[in-house]
Short mmCIF file of C-alpha atoms in Angstrom, two decimals:
data_model
loop_
_atom_site.label_atom_id
_atom_site.label_comp_id
_atom_site.label_asym_id
_atom_site.label_seq_id
_atom_site.Cartn_x
_atom_site.Cartn_y
_atom_site.Cartn_z
CA PRO A 941 0.00 0.00 0.00
CA GLY A 942 2.98 2.37 0.40
CA ALA A 943 5.18 3.74 3.15
CA GLY A 944 3.25 4.48 6.33
CA LEU A 945 0.03 2.91 4.99
CA SER A 946 -1.67 -0.32 6.05
CA LEU A 947 -4.32 -2.55 4.55
CA TYR A 948 -7.42 -3.03 6.71
CA VAL A 949 -9.46 -6.16 5.98
CA THR A 950 -13.21 -5.92 6.69
CA ASP A 951 -14.68 -8.94 4.87
CA ILE A 952 -13.47 -12.22 3.37
CA MET A 953 -15.41 -14.67 1.22
CA VAL A 954 -14.09 -18.01 -0.06
CA THR A 955 -15.96 -20.45 -2.31
CA ASN A 956 -14.76 -23.90 -3.37
CA ASP A 957 -16.19 -25.23 -6.65
CA SER A 958 -14.14 -28.39 -6.77
CA THR A 959 -14.40 -32.05 -5.85
CA ALA A 960 -11.74 -31.67 -3.12
CA ALA A 961 -11.87 -29.83 0.19
CA ILE A 962 -9.17 -27.23 0.90
CA THR A 963 -7.60 -25.56 3.92
CA ILE A 964 -6.81 -21.85 3.64
CA LYS A 965 -4.94 -19.31 5.81
CA PHE A 966 -4.66 -15.52 5.44
CA LEU A 967 -1.25 -14.05 6.27
CA ASP A 968 0.28 -10.67 7.11
CA GLY A 969 2.87 -10.80 4.30
CA SER A 970 4.12 -13.92 2.52
CA GLY A 971 5.57 -15.52 5.64
CA GLY A 972 3.80 -13.47 8.27
CA THR A 973 1.37 -14.00 11.09
CA ASN A 974 -1.78 -16.05 10.48
CA LEU A 975 -4.54 -13.40 10.66
CA THR A 976 -7.77 -15.42 10.90
CA GLY A 977 -6.82 -18.96 11.85
CA THR A 978 -7.02 -21.98 9.56
CA HIS A 979 -10.26 -22.50 7.65
CA LYS A 980 -11.38 -25.82 6.17
CA VAL A 981 -13.51 -25.28 3.07
CA PRO A 982 -15.58 -28.32 2.06
CA THR A 983 -16.23 -29.54 -1.45
CA ASP A 984 -18.79 -27.25 -3.12
CA GLY A 985 -18.80 -25.07 0.02
CA GLY A 986 -17.44 -21.82 1.31
CA PHE A 987 -17.50 -19.28 4.11
CA VAL A 988 -17.84 -15.56 4.77
CA LEU A 989 -16.06 -13.56 7.49
CA ASN A 990 -17.67 -10.20 8.28
CA LEU A 991 -15.28 -8.60 10.74
CA ARG A 992 -16.71 -6.21 13.31
CA THR A 993 -13.23 -4.79 13.87
CA PRO A 994 -11.08 -4.62 10.74
CA ILE A 995 -7.80 -6.53 10.75
CA LYS A 996 -4.90 -4.08 10.34
CA LEU A 997 -1.89 -5.47 8.50
CA THR A 998 1.67 -4.33 9.14
CA ALA A 999 2.44 -1.06 7.32
CA ASN A 1000 3.44 -1.49 3.66
CA THR A 1001 2.78 -5.27 3.75
CA ALA A 1002 0.68 -7.36 1.39
CA LEU A 1003 -2.23 -9.59 2.38
CA CYS A 1004 -1.31 -13.14 1.35
CA PHE A 1005 -2.95 -16.55 1.63
CA THR A 1006 -1.93 -20.17 1.39
CA SER A 1007 -4.02 -23.21 0.55
CA THR A 1008 -3.48 -26.96 0.86
CA ASP A 1009 -4.76 -27.96 -2.56
CA THR A 1010 -4.95 -26.74 -6.13
CA SER A 1011 -8.73 -26.89 -6.03
CA ASN A 1012 -10.88 -24.56 -8.15
CA TYR A 1013 -11.69 -21.89 -5.54
CA SER A 1014 -12.30 -18.14 -5.36
CA VAL A 1015 -11.23 -15.58 -2.75
CA PHE A 1016 -12.83 -12.14 -2.31
CA VAL A 1017 -11.44 -9.64 0.19
CA ALA A 1018 -12.90 -6.21 1.00
CA GLY A 1019 -11.26 -3.46 3.01
CA TYR A 1020 -9.44 -0.17 2.76
CA THR A 1021 -6.01 1.50 2.97
CA ALA A 1022 -5.21 4.02 5.71
CA PRO A 1023 -2.33 5.12 7.99
#
């Protein structure tokens, strides 16, 4: 986001359109802290996180995620950038 700015995550939606379940984690940077825990997403399932308090990432750091499979899934993240 730039020097002195952070990403704030307000909502996350994941859908899994495949025949295999996945496990997904959202990270503060590529090797950073796990922000929301580990989520198991079933076959043809999904989940939504509507956060009452936005998650603030470390300044000038990307939001990253990892998954346990190469399933056909989608990730949607909403939020904003601020100091």
